[in-house]
Short mmCIF file of C-alpha atoms and ligand atoms in Angstrom, two decimals:
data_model
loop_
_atom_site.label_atom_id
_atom_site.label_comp_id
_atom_site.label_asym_id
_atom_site.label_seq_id
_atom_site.Cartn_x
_atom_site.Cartn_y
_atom_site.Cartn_z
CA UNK A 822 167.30 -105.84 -113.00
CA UNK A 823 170.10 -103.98 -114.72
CA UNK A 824 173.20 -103.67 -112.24
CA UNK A 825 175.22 -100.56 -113.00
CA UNK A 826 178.73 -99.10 -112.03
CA UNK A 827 178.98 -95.08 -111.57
CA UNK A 828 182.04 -93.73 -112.57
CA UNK A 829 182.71 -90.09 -111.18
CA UNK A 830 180.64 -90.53 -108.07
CA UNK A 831 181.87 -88.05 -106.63
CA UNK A 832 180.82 -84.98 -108.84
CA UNK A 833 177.88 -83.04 -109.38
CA UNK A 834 175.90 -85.49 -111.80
CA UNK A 835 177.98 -88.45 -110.39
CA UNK A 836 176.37 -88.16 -106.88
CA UNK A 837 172.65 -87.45 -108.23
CA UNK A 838 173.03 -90.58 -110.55
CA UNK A 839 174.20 -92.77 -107.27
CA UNK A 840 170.75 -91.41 -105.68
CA UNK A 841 168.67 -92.21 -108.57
CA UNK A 842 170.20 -95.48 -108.92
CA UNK A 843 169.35 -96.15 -105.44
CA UNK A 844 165.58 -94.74 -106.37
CA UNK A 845 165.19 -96.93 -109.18
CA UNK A 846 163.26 -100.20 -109.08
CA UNK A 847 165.23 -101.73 -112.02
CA UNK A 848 168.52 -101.02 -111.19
CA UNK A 849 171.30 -101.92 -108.98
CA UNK A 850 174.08 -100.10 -108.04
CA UNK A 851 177.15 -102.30 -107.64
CA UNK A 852 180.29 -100.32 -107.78
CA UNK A 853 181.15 -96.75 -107.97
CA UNK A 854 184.80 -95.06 -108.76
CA UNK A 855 186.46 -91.74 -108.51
CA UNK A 856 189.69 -90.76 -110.02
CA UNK A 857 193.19 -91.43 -107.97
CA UNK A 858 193.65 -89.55 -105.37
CA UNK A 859 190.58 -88.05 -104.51
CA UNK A 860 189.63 -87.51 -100.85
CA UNK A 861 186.77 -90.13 -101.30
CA UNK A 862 188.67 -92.95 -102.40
CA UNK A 863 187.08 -95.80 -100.19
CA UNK A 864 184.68 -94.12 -98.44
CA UNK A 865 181.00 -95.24 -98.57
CA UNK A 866 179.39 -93.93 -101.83
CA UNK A 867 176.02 -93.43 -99.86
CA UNK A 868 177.56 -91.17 -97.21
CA UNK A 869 178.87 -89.21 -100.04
CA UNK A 870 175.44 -88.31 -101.67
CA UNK A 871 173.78 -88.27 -98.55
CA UNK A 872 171.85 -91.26 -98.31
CA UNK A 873 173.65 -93.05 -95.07
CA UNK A 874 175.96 -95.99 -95.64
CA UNK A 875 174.95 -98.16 -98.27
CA UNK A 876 178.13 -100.53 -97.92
CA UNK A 877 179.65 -99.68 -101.61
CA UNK A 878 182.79 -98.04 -101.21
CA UNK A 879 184.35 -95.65 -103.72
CA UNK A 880 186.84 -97.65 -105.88
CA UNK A 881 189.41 -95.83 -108.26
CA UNK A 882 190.09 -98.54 -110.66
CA UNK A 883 187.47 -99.24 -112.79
CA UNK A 884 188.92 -102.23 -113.95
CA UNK A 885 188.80 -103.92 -110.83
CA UNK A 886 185.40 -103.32 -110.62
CA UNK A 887 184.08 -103.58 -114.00
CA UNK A 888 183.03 -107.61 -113.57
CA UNK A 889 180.45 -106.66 -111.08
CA UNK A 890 177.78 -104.98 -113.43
CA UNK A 891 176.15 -104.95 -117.19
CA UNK A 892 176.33 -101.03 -117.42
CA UNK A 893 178.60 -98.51 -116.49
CA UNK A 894 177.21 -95.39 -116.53
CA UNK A 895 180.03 -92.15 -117.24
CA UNK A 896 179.36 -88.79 -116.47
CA UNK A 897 183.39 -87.74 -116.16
CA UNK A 898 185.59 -85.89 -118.36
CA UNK A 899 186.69 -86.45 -122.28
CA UNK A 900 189.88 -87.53 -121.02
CA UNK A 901 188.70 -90.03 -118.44
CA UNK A 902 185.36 -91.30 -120.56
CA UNK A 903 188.06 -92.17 -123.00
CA UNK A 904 190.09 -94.40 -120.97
CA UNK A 905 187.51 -95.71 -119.15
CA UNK A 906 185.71 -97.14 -122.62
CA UNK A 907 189.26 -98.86 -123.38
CA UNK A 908 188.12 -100.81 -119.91
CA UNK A 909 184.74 -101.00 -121.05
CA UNK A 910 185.29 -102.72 -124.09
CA UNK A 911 187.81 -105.25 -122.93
CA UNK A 912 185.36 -106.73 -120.33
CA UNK A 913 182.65 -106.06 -123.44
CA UNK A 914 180.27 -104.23 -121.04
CA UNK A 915 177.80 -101.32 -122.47
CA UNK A 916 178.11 -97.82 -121.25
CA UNK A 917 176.07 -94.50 -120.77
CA UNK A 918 178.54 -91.78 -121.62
CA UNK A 919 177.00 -88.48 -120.70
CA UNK A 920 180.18 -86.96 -120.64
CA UNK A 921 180.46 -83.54 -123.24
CA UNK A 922 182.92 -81.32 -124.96
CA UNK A 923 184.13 -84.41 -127.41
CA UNK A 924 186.68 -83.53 -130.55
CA UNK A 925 186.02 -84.82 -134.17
CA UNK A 926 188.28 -87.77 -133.86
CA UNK A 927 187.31 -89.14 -130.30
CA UNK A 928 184.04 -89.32 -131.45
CA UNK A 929 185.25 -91.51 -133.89
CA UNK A 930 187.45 -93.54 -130.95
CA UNK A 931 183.45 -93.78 -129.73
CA UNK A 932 181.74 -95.20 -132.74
CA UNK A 933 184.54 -97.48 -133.35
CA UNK A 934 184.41 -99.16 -130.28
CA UNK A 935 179.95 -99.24 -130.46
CA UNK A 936 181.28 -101.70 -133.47
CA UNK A 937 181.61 -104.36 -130.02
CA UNK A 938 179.91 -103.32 -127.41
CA UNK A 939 176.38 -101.04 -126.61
CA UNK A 940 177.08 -97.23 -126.08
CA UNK A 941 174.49 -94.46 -125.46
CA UNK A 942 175.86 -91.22 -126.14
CA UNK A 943 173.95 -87.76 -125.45
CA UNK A 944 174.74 -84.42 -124.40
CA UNK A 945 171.56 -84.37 -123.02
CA UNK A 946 170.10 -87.14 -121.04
CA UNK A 947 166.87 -84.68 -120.33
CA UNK A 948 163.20 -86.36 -121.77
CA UNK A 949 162.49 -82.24 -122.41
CA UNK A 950 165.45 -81.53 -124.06
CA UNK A 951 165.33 -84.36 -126.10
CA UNK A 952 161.54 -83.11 -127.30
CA UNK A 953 163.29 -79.70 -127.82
CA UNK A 954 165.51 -81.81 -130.40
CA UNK A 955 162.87 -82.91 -132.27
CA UNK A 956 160.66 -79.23 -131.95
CA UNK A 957 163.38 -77.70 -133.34
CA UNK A 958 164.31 -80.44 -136.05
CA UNK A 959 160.51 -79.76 -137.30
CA UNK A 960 160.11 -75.55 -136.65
CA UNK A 961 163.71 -75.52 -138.60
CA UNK A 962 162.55 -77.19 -141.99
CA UNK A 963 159.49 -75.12 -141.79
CA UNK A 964 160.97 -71.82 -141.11
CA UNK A 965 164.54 -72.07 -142.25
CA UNK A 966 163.89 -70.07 -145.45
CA UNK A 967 163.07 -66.57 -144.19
CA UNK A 968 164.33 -67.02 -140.95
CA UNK A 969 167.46 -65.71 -138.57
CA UNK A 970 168.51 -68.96 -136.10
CA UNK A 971 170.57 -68.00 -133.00
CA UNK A 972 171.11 -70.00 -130.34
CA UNK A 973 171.63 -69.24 -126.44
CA UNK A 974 172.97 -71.36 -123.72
CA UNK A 975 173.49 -70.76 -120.43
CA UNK A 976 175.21 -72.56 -117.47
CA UNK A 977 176.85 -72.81 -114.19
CA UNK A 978 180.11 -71.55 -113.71
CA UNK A 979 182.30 -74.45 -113.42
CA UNK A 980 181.51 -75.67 -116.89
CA UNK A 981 184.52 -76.56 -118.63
CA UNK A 982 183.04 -76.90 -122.21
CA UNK A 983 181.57 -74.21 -124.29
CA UNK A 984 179.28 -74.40 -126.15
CA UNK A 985 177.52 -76.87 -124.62
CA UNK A 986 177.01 -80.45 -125.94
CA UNK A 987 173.30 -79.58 -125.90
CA UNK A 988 173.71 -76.78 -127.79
CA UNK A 989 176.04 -78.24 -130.64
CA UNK A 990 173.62 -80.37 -131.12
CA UNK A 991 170.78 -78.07 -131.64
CA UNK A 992 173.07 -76.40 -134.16
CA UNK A 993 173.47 -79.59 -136.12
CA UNK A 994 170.01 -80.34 -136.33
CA UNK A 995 169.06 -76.66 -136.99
CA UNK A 996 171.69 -77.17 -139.55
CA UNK A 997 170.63 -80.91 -141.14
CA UNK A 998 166.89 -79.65 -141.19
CA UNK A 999 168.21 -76.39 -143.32
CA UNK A 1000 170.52 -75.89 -146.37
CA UNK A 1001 173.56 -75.02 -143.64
CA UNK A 1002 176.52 -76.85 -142.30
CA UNK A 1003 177.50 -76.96 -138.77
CA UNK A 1004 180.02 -75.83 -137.57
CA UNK A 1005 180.74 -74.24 -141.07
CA UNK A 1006 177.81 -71.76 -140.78
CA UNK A 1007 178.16 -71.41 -136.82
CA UNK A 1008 179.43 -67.63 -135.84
CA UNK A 1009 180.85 -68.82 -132.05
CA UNK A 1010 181.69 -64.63 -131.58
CA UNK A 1011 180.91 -61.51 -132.48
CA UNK A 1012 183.04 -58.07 -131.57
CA UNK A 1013 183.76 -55.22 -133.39
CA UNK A 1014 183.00 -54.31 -136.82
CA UNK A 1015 181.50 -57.59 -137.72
CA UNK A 1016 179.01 -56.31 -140.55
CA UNK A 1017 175.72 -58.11 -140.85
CA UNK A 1018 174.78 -61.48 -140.22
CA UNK A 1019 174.86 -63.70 -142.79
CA UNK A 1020 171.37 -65.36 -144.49
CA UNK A 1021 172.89 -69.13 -143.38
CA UNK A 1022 174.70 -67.84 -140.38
CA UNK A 1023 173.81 -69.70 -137.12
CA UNK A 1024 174.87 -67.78 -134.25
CA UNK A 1025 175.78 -69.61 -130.99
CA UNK A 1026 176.11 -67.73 -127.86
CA UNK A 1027 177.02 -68.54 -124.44
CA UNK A 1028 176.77 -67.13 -120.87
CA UNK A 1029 177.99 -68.21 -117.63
CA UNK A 1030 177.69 -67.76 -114.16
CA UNK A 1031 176.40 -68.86 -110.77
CA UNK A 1032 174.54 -72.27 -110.44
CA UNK A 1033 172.82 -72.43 -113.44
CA UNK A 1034 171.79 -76.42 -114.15
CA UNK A 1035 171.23 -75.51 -117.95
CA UNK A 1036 169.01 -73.10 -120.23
CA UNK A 1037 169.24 -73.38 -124.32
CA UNK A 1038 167.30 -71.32 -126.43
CA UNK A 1039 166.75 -71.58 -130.20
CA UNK A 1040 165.44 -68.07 -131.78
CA UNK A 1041 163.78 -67.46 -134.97
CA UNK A 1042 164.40 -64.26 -135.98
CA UNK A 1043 161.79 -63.07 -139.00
CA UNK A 1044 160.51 -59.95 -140.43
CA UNK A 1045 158.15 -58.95 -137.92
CA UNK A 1046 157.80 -61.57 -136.00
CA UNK A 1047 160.02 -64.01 -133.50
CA UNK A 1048 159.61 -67.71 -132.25
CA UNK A 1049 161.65 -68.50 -129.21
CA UNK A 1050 161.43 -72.47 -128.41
CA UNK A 1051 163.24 -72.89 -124.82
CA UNK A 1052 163.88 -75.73 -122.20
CA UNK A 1053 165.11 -74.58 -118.57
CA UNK A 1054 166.57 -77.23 -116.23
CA UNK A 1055 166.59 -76.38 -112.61
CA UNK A 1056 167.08 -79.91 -111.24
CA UNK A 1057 169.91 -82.36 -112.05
CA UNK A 1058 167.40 -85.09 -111.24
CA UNK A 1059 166.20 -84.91 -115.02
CA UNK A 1060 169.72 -85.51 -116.61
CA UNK A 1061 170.51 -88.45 -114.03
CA UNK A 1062 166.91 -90.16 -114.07
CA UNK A 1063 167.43 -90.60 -118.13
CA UNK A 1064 170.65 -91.92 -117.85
CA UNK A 1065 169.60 -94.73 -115.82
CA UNK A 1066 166.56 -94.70 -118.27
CA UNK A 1067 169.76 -95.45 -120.89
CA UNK A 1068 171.39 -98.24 -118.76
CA UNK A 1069 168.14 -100.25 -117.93
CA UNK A 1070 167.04 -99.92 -122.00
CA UNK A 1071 170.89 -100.87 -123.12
CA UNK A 1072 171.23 -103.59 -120.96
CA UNK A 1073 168.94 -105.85 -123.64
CA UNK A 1074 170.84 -103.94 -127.07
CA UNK A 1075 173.41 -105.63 -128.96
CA UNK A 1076 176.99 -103.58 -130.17
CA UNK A 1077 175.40 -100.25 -131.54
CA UNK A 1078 175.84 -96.24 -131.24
CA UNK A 1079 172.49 -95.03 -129.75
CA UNK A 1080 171.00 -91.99 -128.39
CA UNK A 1081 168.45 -90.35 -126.39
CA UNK A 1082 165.94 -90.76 -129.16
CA UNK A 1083 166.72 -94.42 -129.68
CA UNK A 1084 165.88 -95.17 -125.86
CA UNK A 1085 162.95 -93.26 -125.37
CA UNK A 1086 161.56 -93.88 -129.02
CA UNK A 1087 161.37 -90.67 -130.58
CA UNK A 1088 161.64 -90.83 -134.40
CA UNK A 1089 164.49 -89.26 -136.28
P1 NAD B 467 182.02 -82.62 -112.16
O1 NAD B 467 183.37 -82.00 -112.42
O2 NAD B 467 181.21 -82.15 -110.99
O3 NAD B 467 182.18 -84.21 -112.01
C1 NAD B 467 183.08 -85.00 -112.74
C2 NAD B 467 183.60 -86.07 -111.77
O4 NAD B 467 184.38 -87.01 -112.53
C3 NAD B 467 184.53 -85.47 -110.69
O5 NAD B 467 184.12 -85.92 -109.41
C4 NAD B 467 185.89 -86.04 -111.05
O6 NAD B 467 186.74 -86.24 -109.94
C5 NAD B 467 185.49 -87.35 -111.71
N1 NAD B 467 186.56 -87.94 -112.52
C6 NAD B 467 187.44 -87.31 -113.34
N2 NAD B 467 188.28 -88.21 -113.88
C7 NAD B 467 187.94 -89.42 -113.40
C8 NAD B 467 188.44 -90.74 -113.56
N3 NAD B 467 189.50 -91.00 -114.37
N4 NAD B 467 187.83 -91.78 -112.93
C9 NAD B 467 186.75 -91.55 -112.13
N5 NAD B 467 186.26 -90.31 -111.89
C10 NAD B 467 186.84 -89.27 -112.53
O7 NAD B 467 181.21 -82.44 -113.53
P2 NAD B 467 179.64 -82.59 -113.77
O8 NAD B 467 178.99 -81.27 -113.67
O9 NAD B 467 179.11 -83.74 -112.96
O10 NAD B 467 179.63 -82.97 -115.32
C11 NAD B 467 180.33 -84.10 -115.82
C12 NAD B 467 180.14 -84.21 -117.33
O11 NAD B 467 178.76 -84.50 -117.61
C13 NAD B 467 180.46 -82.91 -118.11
O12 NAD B 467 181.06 -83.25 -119.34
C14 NAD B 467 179.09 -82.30 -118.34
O13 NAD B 467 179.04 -81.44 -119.46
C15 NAD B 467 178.27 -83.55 -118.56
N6 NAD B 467 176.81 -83.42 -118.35
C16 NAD B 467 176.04 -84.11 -119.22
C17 NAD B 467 174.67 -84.12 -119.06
C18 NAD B 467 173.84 -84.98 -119.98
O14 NAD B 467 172.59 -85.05 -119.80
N7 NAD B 467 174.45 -85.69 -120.93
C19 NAD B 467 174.08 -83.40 -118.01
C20 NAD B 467 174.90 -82.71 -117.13
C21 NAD B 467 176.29 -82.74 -117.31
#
């Protein structure tokens, strides 16, 4: 049994992850936090996502709580996955950090600390997307030569990161698996006289709007022909039921910087 701490309860994955939890026959949830000051602070976590009182109430100090479980699972913001891995790696616990939108150099703070303690990082938590990953990795090295690779991502409209995690990380693989660099060969925008795409140029759009959970599609553009390889979530269910996936597999890994791939086996 893997005993797990939610951080972020309260938000849209943070409530789905306290019901899978709760579905999960190899997991227990122990403690759950929110940030200060939120209206849930100390209210039952399963009256929050709907499941009745489940006697956890909503803590917002991690670090008061962090001695209860093995795993803490963080789907937050950059700012507060940050500071809540400082706590993390004091009490040397492992964490799921689902969290997107990371800079260069806290991805850095990340591996640096998976130097002491077991951290699963993914933009994409999603068994489907995480076969996209691969699909794309091979279609790339096959196709890279004569063909145009765009990229189109779509989500709700309280996203705060753009592009998504998910789809930087199809551009880096469409990049590794071709003779391109990402982000050097990524065109974010196009307006105006632009002039024509480039040979190497990956182009990485973005839309927004309504409740969208999460669409990314790669394109192949080629003389005369087009593949389109695309994964469509319409249920949060998938991202939260592979994070605690993550916890239960990282509960038995030593210090390390995994991924999806690493937990559900999928070769590199
Ligand atoms: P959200 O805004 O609905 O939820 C975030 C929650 O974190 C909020 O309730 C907020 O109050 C809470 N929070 C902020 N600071 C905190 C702190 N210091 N301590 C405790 N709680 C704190 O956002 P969301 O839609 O649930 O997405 C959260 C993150 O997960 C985003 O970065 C998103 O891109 C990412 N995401 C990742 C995947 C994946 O599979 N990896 C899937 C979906 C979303």
């Amino acid at each position: 049994m893997t005993d797990i701490i939610i951080v972020g309860a309260a938000g849209r994955m943070g409530q789905m992850l306290v019901r899978q939890t709760q579905a999960s026959s190899k997991a227990t949830l122990r403690a759950v936090t929110e940030r200060e000051g939120s209206d849930f602070i100390s209210k039952d976590v399963g009256d929050m996502a709907g499941l009745g009182p489940i006697n956890i109430s909503i803590s917002d100090s991690l670090h008061s709580v962090c001695q209860s479980s093995s795993i803490i699972i963080d789907f937050t913001a950059v700012s507060a996955t940050l500071s809540h891995l400082e706590v993390v790696k004091e009490k040397g616990k492992g964490i799921v950090i689902g969290t997107t939108g990371f800079q260069e150099t806290e991805l850095q703070t990340i591996k640096e600390a998976s130097k002491k303690i077991p951290i699963v990082l993914a933009p994409n938590m999603s068994v489907g997307v995480n076969v996209l990953f691969k699909l794309v990795q091979e279609a790339t090295q096959y196709l890279h030569n004569s063909f145009d690779i765009e990229i189109l991502e779509s989500h709700h409209r309280h996203k705060k990161d753009a592009p998504s995690g998910t789809a930087v990380k199809l551009g880096q693989l469409a990049a590794e698996s071709s003779a391109r660099s990402y982000p050097q060969d990524a065109n974010f925008h196009r307006e105006g006289i632009c002039g024509p795409r480039t040979e190497k140029e990956i182009g990485m759009q973005t839309l927004r709007g309504g409740d969208v959970v999460g669409e990314h599609t790669v394109f192949y553009y080629g003389e005369g022909e087009r593949i389109e390889i695309s994964h469509r979530a319409t249920d949060r269910k998938i991202f939260a039921d592979g994070a605690v996936k993550a916890a239960i597999w990282l509960n038995e890994q030593k210090p390390g910087l995994y991924d999806m791939w690493d937990v559900l086996g999928i070769r590199g």
